[in-house]
Amino acid sequence: MASLFSASLPSSDPSYSFNQAPTTASEPRQHAFYPYTDNGGSTLGISGADFTIIAGDTRSTSGYNINTRYAPKLFKIGGDGPNNENARIVLSVVGFAADGRALKERLDTVVKMYKYQHGKDISVHACAQRLSHLLYNKRFFPFYVTAILGGVDDEGKGALYSYDPVGSYEREQCRAAGAAASLIMPFLDNQVNLKNQYDPNSGPGLEKKPREAQPLPRETVEQLVKDAFTSAVERHIEVGDGLQTMIITKDGIQETYSPLKKD
Amino acid sequence: MNHLPQAWGRPRDDVYGAYNPHYLPHSHGGHQAGHPNQHTQSPIVTGTSVLAVKYNSGVVIAADNLASYGSLARFTDVHRLKVFNKKAVVGFGGDVSDMQYLDRLLLSLHVEENYAGSGDVDDKESDVALMSAKNLHTYLSKVMYKRRSEFNPLWNALLVAGLTESNEPFLASADLLGTTFSAPTLATGFGAHLAQPILRRVVPDEEASKALTREKAVEAVKECMKVLFYRDARSMNEYSIAIVDKESGVDLKLDEKLEGQSWAFADRIRGYGTQTA
Amino acid sequence: MFRNNYDNDSVTFSPQGRIFQVEYAQEAVKQGSVVVGIVSKSHAILAALKRNAEELSSYQRKIIPVDTHYGVALAGLASDARVLSNFMKQQSLASRLTYDRPILLSEITSRIGDRAQTNTQHYGRRPYGVGLLIAGVDARGPHLFEFQPSGVTLECVAGAIGARSQMARTYLERNLDAFEDCSRDELIKHALRALKDSLSQDKELTVDNTSVGIGGLEENFKLYEGQEIASWLETTFENKAEGEAGGGEGMEVDS
């Protein structure tokens, strides 16, 4: 690096564009290849009393370019065959799409092998821990993705797990991830966890009691998801084109697609 | 007066800055002596955009025949579309030597696929188990992703065009990072900026591609090749175009010429062509 | 006393050109209970007789669904079969991951064939003591393959391996021409009848000791056991029982 700049400094000595003397060893040049990219988009998950909903937009970007208007970020995990029939778990990945796909395939293989070896479907919490291990095992060259895993737990309650790229995870009521996470998450905090909402009749001024968060009914949650994304599309250029939604209940996974603005 | 003959006619460092040899191989001073050989960190001889459009019964794909060495138009007869079988054609953008490596890889895959051990179909090309464009794309994207994960990328952007197992039109891309996506129209490199908007006007979505005829698809692609020749300095006017159709199979033309060019816009731009003033 | 000096390992030929260890491995297949396989234009079917070690114990696993498009039936050492089926499962998943397509049955069969062959050519190795019937549907249609410990693989229209399987093969040979155009139900009946022909006089096919695996052009390979096969057993054997002498197997009570 240093030789590149010093050679072009004004100097009385003549210098030429070819080597006059053997090159002296210097520190190795920095790698020009960067193995990651960001494909934009956003995902979101909310769990209810007996269901979990996971949604993601379908736009894939490279910088200011739109690669495609339909690239799903939601994947069914487990079940039978390549189309994951009868699956009860959904993984959403946002960030670097190639890593997301690799992660999804690894988890799907693990879950299918679990069924082959144990003769029963994996539980969501076991699957969630396995996903954490998959991410953590590659912590020195991480999968550049934010994952959200959803399903229904052993008690029939909606289960939602969110992850960081190196496998740290927790079970939550709701989580937004990806490009528009910072736009959607505060909205969810307020509407799902009722943050900054107080019971008006519970006392004067600062003594008002905060409202308690309750599991939300399915219709409300579906509407929240729609509102979150239509708003995110307005304010974030990497979000748009289509909304893919999966609702997991004890009876299976219901998948829907609805258009978003394409601008 | 400079008394070193080997310096005559060469750009002076104090005027142009030191020559930056970073893209040259180790043997040509590209890397610091004493350091081990490095993996490809940047492409050397490169091909520019590849374009493709899906239409009602197949896919049209095109790429010009130029391989550039930096800004030098080095090779003008490099064919960047490779026919894998009657269901799949691959278009390569980016490094040409990596393309040639992948081409050899595809050849060995082709041999493996047709090896007698895997079946006893007499006419290999009519085999119902023939590897489809979708299968090939999955395979290639795994190769690309594996190499990027080893920090030794194949410096290419690929389009895989053809048919699925059930003979539906198929088009998808894979790049040096292993990123994959599929759309009714795709363009790599400069084409992503210049051609993709034009193609999306013709084919905004999957439905439109199901209604598009072969003629319209070819016309759109040829128009885009022309626009790219106007505006992409690393392009040329000779190109290859392939059509994979579920009825007629693969039709590859290697030496097409751009037609109906109009350089009227360049008339008053000084510094072009044969103008003397 | 005569002692065979050419059966200490699987890499030494006898002067007659035989490898005894491999032949002994093939005897192990004949110790296993019988399994039958048949293909038609649209389906591939496996049927197996399960044994239980004693009255109170569970029955063996004779049919293993490996991927959604195929499964295997085994006769011989069950643990060797598990090693092979695990390998097949891995290869099948690998094919789906790298090419996004189900592996061809001819391909997976030749892969386990190659694996079995290496066991017969390396000192200190032991041949697999199991035979397999591999049945299912791939891009080239329904198929049935047979695998032997020697590494030999065959494609067949119908086949049977295991104890007393000659009787089943005789039945299959007699009805060979009928299989191609059989419906799903007819094919099941043929498989069950072939299976029954291999049974010893005092034995019956019941919902407990029979398993059936079915793959078809329109259906994934699935294992059927217990009450799922009750109606097939009933319809297959009630007609037969009527036709045969009244005092035959049909009248037999629990023994």
mmCIF file of N, CA and C in Angstrom, chain B residues 27 36 40 54 56-57 65 85 94 123 126 152 175 177 180-181 185 204 227 242 253 260 267:
data_model
loop_
_atom_site.group_PDB
_atom_site.id
_atom_site.type_symbol
_atom_site.label_atom_id
_atom_site.label_comp_id
_atom_site.label_asym_id
_atom_site.label_seq_id
_atom_site.Cartn_x
_atom_site.Cartn_y
_atom_site.Cartn_z
ATOM 1 N N SER B 27 3.598 -13.488 -11.285
ATOM 2 C CA SER B 27 4.789 -13.511 -12.129
ATOM 3 C C SER B 27 5.055 -12.173 -12.805
ATOM 4 N N PRO B 36 3.159 -15.699 -0.715
ATOM 5 C CA PRO B 36 2.621 -16.877 -1.401
ATOM 6 C C PRO B 36 1.601 -16.492 -2.457
ATOM 7 N N THR B 40 -7.705 -15.736 -6.621
ATOM 8 C CA THR B 40 -8.184 -14.647 -7.462
ATOM 9 C C THR B 40 -8.804 -13.560 -6.592
ATOM 10 N N LYS B 54 -37.578 -14.818 -20.337
ATOM 11 C CA LYS B 54 -38.456 -15.984 -20.465
ATOM 12 C C LYS B 54 -39.651 -15.611 -21.342
ATOM 13 N N ASN B 56 -43.301 -17.519 -23.589
ATOM 14 C CA ASN B 56 -44.327 -18.533 -23.290
ATOM 15 C C ASN B 56 -43.852 -19.981 -23.359
ATOM 16 N N SER B 57 -42.900 -20.291 -24.249
ATOM 17 C CA SER B 57 -42.493 -21.695 -24.315
ATOM 18 C C SER B 57 -40.974 -21.888 -24.211
ATOM 19 N N ASN B 65 -19.493 -11.195 -27.840
ATOM 20 C CA ASN B 65 -18.354 -12.099 -28.020
ATOM 21 C C ASN B 65 -17.018 -11.499 -27.590
ATOM 22 N N ASN B 85 -27.092 -29.105 -22.299
ATOM 23 C CA ASN B 85 -27.819 -30.170 -22.997
ATOM 24 C C ASN B 85 -29.030 -29.518 -23.653
ATOM 25 N N GLY B 94 -18.143 -11.828 -16.410
ATOM 26 C CA GLY B 94 -17.022 -11.834 -15.479
ATOM 27 C C GLY B 94 -15.804 -12.535 -16.028
ATOM 28 N N ASP B 123 -30.868 -43.350 -26.144
ATOM 29 C CA ASP B 123 -30.710 -42.010 -26.681
ATOM 30 C C ASP B 123 -30.604 -41.035 -25.518
ATOM 31 N N SER B 126 -32.746 -37.860 -25.251
ATOM 32 C CA SER B 126 -34.190 -37.929 -25.075
ATOM 33 C C SER B 126 -34.540 -38.512 -23.707
ATOM 34 N N ASN B 152 -12.011 -18.201 -2.293
ATOM 35 C CA ASN B 152 -11.370 -18.419 -3.592
ATOM 36 C C ASN B 152 -12.465 -18.389 -4.656
ATOM 37 N N ASP B 175 -24.076 -15.783 -8.685
ATOM 38 C CA ASP B 175 -22.883 -14.945 -8.840
ATOM 39 C C ASP B 175 -21.748 -15.421 -7.949
ATOM 40 N N LEU B 177 -20.686 -14.667 -5.191
ATOM 41 C CA LEU B 177 -20.944 -14.812 -3.759
ATOM 42 C C LEU B 177 -21.872 -15.984 -3.463
ATOM 43 N N THR B 180 -28.338 -16.264 -5.330
ATOM 44 C CA THR B 180 -29.156 -16.758 -6.438
ATOM 45 C C THR B 180 -30.497 -16.041 -6.447
ATOM 46 N N PHE B 181 -31.019 -15.832 -7.625
ATOM 47 C CA PHE B 181 -32.400 -15.368 -7.727
ATOM 48 C C PHE B 181 -32.933 -15.666 -9.106
ATOM 49 N N THR B 185 -37.127 -11.718 -16.358
ATOM 50 C CA THR B 185 -36.026 -11.158 -17.143
ATOM 51 C C THR B 185 -34.836 -10.981 -16.215
ATOM 52 N N PRO B 204 -43.133 -7.254 -17.339
ATOM 53 C CA PRO B 204 -43.126 -6.793 -15.955
ATOM 54 C C PRO B 204 -43.220 -7.922 -14.931
ATOM 55 N N VAL B 227 -28.564 -1.301 -27.168
ATOM 56 C CA VAL B 227 -28.418 -0.243 -26.160
ATOM 57 C C VAL B 227 -27.117 -0.424 -25.383
ATOM 58 N N ALA B 242 -28.904 -17.507 -27.811
ATOM 59 C CA ALA B 242 -29.419 -18.882 -27.766
ATOM 60 C C ALA B 242 -30.886 -18.854 -27.363
ATOM 61 N N LYS B 253 -26.861 -19.328 -31.890
ATOM 62 C CA LYS B 253 -26.141 -18.627 -32.964
ATOM 63 C C LYS B 253 -24.983 -17.884 -32.329
ATOM 64 N N GLY B 260 -29.371 -2.341 -37.413
ATOM 65 C CA GLY B 260 -30.119 -1.096 -37.285
ATOM 66 C C GLY B 260 -29.545 -0.126 -36.271
ATOM 67 N N ASP B 267 -23.308 12.631 -33.527
ATOM 68 C CA ASP B 267 -22.910 13.549 -34.588
ATOM 69 C C ASP B 267 -22.185 14.780 -34.073
#
